mmCIF file of C-alpha atoms and ligand atoms in Angstrom:
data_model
loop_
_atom_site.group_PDB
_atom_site.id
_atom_site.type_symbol
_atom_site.label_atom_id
_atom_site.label_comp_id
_atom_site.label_asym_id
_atom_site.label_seq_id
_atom_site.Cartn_x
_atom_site.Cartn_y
_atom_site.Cartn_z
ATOM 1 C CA UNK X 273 28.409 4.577 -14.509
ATOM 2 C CA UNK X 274 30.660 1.495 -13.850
ATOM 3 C CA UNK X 275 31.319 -1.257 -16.193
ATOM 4 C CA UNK X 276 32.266 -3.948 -14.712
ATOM 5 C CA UNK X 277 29.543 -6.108 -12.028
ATOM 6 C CA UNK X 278 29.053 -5.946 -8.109
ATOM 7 C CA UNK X 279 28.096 -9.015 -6.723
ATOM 8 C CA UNK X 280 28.039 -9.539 -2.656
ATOM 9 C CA UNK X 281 27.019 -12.756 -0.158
ATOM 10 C CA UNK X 282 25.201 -11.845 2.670
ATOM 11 C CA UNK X 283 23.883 -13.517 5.627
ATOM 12 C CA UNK X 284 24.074 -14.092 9.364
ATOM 13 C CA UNK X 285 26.931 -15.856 11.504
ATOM 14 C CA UNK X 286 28.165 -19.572 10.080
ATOM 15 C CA UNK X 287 26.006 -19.330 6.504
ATOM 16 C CA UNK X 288 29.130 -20.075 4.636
ATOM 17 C CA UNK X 289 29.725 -16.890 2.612
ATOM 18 C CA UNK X 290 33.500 -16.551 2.901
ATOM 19 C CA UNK X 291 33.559 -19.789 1.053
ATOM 20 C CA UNK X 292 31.276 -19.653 -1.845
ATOM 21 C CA UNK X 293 32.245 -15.744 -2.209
ATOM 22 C CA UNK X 294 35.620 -17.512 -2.315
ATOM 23 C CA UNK X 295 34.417 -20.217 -4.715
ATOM 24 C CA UNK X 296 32.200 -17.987 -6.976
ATOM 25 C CA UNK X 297 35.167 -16.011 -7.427
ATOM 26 C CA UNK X 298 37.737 -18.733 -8.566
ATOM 27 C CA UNK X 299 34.766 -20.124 -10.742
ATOM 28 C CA UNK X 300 34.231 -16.761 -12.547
ATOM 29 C CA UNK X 301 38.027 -16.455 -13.024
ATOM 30 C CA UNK X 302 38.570 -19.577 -14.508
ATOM 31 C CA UNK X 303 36.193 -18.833 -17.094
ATOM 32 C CA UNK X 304 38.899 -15.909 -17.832
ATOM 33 C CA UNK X 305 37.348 -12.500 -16.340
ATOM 34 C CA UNK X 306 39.131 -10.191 -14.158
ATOM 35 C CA UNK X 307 38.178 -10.745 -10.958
ATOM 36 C CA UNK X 308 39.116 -9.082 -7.740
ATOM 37 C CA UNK X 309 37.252 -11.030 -4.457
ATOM 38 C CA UNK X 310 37.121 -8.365 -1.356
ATOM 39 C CA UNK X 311 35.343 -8.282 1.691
ATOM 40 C CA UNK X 312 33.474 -5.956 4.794
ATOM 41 C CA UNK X 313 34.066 -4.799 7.027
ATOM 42 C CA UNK X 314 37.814 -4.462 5.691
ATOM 43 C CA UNK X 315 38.769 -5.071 2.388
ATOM 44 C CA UNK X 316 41.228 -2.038 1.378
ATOM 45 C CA UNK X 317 44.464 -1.172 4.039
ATOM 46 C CA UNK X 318 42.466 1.204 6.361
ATOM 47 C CA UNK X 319 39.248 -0.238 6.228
ATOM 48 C CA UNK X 320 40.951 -3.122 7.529
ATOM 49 C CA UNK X 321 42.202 -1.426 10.545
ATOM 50 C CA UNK X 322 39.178 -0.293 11.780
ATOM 51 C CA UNK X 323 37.775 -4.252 11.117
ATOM 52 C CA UNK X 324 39.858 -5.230 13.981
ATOM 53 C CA UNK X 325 37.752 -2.232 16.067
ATOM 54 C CA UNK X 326 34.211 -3.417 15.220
ATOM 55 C CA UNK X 327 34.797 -7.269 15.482
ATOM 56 C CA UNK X 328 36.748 -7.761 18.622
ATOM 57 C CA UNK X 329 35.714 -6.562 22.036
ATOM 58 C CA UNK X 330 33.034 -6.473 23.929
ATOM 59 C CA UNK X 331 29.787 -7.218 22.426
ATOM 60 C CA UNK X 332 28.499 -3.459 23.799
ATOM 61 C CA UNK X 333 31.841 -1.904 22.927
ATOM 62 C CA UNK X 334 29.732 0.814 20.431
ATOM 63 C CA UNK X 335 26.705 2.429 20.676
ATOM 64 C CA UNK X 336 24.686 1.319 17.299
ATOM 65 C CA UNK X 337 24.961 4.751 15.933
ATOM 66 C CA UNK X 338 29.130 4.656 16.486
ATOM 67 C CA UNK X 339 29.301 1.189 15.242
ATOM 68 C CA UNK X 340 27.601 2.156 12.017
ATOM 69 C CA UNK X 341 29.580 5.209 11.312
ATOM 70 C CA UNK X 342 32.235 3.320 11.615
ATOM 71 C CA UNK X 343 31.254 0.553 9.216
ATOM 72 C CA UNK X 344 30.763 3.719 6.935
ATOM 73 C CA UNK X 345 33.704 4.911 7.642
ATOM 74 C CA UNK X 346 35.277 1.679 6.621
ATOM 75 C CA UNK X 347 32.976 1.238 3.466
ATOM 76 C CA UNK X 348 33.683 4.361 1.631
ATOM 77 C CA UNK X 349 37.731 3.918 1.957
ATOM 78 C CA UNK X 350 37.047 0.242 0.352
ATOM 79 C CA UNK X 351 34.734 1.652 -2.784
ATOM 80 C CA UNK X 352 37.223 4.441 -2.933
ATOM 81 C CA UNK X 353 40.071 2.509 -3.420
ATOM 82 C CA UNK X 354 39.642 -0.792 -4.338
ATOM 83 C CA UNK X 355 35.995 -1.552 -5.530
ATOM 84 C CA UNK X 356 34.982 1.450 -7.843
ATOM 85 C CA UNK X 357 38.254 1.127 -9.651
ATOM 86 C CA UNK X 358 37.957 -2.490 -10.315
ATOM 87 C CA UNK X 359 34.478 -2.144 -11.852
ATOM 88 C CA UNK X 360 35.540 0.983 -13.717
ATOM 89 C CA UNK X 361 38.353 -1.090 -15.564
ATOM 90 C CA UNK X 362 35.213 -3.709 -16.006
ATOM 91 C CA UNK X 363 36.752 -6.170 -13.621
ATOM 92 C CA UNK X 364 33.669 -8.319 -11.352
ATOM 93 C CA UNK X 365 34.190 -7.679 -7.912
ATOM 94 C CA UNK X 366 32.735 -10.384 -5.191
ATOM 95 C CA UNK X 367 32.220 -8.817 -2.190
ATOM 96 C CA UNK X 368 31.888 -11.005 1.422
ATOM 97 C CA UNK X 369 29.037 -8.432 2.851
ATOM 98 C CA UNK X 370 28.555 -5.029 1.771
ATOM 99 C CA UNK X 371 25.466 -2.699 3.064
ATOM 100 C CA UNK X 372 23.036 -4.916 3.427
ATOM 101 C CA UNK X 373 24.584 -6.353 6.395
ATOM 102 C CA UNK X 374 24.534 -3.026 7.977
ATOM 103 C CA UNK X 375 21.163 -2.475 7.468
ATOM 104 C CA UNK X 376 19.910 -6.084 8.765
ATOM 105 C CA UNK X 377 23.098 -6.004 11.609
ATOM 106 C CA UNK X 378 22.779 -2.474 12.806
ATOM 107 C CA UNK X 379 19.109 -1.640 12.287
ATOM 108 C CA UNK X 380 16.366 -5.111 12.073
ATOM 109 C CA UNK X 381 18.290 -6.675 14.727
ATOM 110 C CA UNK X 382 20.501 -3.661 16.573
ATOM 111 C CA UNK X 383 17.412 -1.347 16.515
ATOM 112 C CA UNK X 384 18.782 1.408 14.815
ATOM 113 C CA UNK X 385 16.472 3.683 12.199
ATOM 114 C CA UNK X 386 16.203 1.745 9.106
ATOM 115 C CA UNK X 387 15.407 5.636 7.445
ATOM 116 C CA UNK X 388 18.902 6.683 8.860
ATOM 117 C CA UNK X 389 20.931 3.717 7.791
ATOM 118 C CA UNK X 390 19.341 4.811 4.082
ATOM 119 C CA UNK X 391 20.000 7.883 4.453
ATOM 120 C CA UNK X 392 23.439 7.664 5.710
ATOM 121 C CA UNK X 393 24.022 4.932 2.624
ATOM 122 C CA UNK X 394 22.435 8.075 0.427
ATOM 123 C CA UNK X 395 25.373 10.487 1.793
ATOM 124 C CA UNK X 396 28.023 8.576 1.090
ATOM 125 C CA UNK X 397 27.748 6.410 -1.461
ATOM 126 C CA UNK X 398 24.502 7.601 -3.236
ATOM 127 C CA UNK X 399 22.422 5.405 -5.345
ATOM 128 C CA UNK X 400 24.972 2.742 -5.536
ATOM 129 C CA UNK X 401 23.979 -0.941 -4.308
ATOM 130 C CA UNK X 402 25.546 -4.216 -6.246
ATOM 131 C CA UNK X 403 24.071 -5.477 -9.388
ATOM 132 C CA UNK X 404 23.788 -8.848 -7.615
ATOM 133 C CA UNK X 405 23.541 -10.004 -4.066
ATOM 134 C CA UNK X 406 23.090 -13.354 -2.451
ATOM 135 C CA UNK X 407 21.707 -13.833 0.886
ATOM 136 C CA UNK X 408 22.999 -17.406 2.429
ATOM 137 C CA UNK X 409 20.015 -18.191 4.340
ATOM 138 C CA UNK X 410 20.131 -20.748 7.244
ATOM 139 C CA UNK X 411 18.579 -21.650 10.618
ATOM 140 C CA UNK X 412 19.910 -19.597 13.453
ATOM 141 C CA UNK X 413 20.803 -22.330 15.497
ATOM 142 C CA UNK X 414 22.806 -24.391 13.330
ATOM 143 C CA UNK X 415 24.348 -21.157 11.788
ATOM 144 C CA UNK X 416 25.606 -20.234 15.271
ATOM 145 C CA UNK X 417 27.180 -23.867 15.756
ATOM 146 C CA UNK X 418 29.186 -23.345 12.903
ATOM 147 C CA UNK X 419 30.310 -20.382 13.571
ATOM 148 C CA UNK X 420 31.736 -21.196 17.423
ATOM 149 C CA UNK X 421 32.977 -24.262 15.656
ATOM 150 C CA UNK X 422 35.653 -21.948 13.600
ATOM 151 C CA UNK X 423 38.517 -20.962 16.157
ATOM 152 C CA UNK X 424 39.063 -17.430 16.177
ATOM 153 C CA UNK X 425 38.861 -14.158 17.998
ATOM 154 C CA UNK X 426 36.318 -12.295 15.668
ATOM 155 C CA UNK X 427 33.207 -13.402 18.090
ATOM 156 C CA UNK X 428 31.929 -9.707 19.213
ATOM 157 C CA UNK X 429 28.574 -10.231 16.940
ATOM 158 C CA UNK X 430 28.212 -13.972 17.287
ATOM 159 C CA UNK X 431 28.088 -13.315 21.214
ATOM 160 C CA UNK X 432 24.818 -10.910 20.818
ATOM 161 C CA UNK X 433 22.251 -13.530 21.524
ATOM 162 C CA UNK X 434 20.110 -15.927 19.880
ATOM 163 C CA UNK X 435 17.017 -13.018 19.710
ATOM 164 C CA UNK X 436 19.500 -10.536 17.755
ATOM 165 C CA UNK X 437 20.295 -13.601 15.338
ATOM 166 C CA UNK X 438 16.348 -14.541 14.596
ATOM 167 C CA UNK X 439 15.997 -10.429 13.837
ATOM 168 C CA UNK X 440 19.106 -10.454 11.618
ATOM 169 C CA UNK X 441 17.438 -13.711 9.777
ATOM 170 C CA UNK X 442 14.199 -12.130 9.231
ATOM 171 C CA UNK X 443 15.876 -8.506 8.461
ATOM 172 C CA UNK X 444 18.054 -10.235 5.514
ATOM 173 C CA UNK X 445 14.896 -12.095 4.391
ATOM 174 C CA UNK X 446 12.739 -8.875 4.292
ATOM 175 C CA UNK X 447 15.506 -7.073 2.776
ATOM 176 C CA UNK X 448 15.478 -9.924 0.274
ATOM 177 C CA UNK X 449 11.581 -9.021 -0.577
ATOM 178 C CA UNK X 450 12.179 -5.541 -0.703
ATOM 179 C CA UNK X 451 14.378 -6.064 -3.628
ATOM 180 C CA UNK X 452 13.661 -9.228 -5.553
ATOM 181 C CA UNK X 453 15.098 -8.032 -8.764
ATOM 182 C CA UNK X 454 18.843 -7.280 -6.927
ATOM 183 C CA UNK X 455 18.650 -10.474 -4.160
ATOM 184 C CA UNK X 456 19.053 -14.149 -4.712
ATOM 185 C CA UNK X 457 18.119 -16.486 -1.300
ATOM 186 C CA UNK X 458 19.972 -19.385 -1.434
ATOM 187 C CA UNK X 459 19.543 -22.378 1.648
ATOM 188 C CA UNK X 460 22.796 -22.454 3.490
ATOM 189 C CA UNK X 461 21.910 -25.910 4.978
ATOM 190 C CA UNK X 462 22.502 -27.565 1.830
ATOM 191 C CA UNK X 463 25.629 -29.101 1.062
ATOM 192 C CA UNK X 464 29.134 -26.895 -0.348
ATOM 193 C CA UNK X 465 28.472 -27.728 -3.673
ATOM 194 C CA UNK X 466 24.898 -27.353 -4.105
ATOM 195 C CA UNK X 467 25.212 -23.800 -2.526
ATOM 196 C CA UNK X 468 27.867 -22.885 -5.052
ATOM 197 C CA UNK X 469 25.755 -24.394 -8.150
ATOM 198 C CA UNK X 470 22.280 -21.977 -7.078
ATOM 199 C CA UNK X 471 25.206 -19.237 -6.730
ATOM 200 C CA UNK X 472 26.707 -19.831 -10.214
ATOM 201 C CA UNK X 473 22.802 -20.014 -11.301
ATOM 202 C CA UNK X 474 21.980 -16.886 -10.227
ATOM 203 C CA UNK X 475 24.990 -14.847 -11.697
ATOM 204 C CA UNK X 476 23.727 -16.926 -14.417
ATOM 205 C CA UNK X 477 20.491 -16.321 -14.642
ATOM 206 C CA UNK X 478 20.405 -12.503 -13.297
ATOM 207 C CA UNK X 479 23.802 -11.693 -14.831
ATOM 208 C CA UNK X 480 24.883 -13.604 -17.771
ATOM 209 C CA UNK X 481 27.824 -14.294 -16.216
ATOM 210 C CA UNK X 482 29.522 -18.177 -16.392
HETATM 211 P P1 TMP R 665 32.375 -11.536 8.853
HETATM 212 O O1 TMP R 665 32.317 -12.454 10.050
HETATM 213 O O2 TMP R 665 31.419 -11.902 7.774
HETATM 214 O O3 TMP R 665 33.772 -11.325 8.358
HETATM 215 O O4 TMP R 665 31.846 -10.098 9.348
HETATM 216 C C1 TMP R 665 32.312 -9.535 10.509
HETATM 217 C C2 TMP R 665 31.195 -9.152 11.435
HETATM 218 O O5 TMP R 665 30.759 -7.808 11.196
HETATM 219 C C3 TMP R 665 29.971 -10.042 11.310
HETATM 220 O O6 TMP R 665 29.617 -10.463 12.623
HETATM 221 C C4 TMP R 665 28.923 -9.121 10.755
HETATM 222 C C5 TMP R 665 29.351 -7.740 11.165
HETATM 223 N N1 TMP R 665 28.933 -6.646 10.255
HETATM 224 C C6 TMP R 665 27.996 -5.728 10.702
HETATM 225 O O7 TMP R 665 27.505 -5.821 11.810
HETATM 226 N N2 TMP R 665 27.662 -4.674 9.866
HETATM 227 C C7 TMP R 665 28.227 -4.510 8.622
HETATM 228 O O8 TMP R 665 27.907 -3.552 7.914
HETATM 229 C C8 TMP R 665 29.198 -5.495 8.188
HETATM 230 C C9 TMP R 665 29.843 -5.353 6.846
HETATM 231 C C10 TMP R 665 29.523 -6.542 9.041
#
């Protein structure tokens, strides 16, 4: 068993989780814990390289099944070598996605097997799944504006279509229900601040921590 605490952000395109995972993670070191603040696809030297091959591109480069292998692929490089040994020295590790977004990316809204993408998550990485995860919930329109407002080339999901965003919504909200003790929804329309203060409430309140 680990000893240190997994704690991810999920959501769709333009929530906002790059900068609360960002700001959770300066808030929790400032209160003096190790902290190391990572993110998916990506995250370690080679999972990073085969980022750059899921999120540019065409928006049909990969079949769902290749697209999730590789996602896999890229996921059990990062636990292997830089988020199991950061929890194993007790460190907190915030993670920008993990596999929740595969499940709600690849299958709710990409229509792959939900059984497979659990099963696949059961062959590689076994039982694990964080001790904390918060889904930044918003509507799909305004979380789409926000996204084509940032300038840069990593658009291959945001250009999938406004019925592929509603499914991803509802997929991150069911997988929300499915596991109320591990999920946190916080509204992404609120301001910066007020998402960050539910965010430090729930480590809070389901952690202990700050
Ligand atoms: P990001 O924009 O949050 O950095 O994530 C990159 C894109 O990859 C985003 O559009 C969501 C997508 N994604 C999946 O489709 N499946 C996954 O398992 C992960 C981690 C990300």
């Amino acid at each position: 068993m680990t000893k240190g605490r997994f704690i991810t952000f999920e959501g769709g395109e333009g929530t906002g989780k790059s900068t609360q995972a960002r700001l959770l993670a300066t808030h929790l070191a400032q209160l003096g814990a190790d902290v190391v603040q990572t993110r998916e696809p990506g995250g370690s030297p080679s999972a990073e390289e085969i980022r750059s091959l899921l999120v540019t591109g065409a928006a049909d480069r990969w079949s769902p099944m290749a697209e999730t292998l590789l996602f896999y692929a890229a996921r059990i490089e990062h636990w292997r070598q830089v988020i199991r040994p950061a929890l194993d020295r007790g460190a907190y590790v915030v993670c920008d996605r993990f596999a929740d977004s595969t499940m709600a990316y690849q299958a709710y809204a990409g229509g792959l097997d939900r059984k497979l993408v659990e099963d696949l998550h059961r062959l590689t990485l076994a039982d694990l799944q964080p001790d904390l995860t918060l889904i930044l919930d918003i509507d799909v329109d305004q979380g789409l504006a926000r996204a084509a407002a940032r300038r840069d080339d990593e658009t291959r999901f945001e250009r999938k279509g406004r019925a592929f965003h509603e499914k991803l919504r509802q997929g991150f909200l069911d997988i929300a229900k499915r596991a109320p003790r591990r999920c946190v929804v916080i509204d992404a329309s609120q301001s910066v601040e007020a998402v960050h203060a539910a965010a430090v409430g729930a480590a809070k309140s389901q952690l202990g921590l700050g």
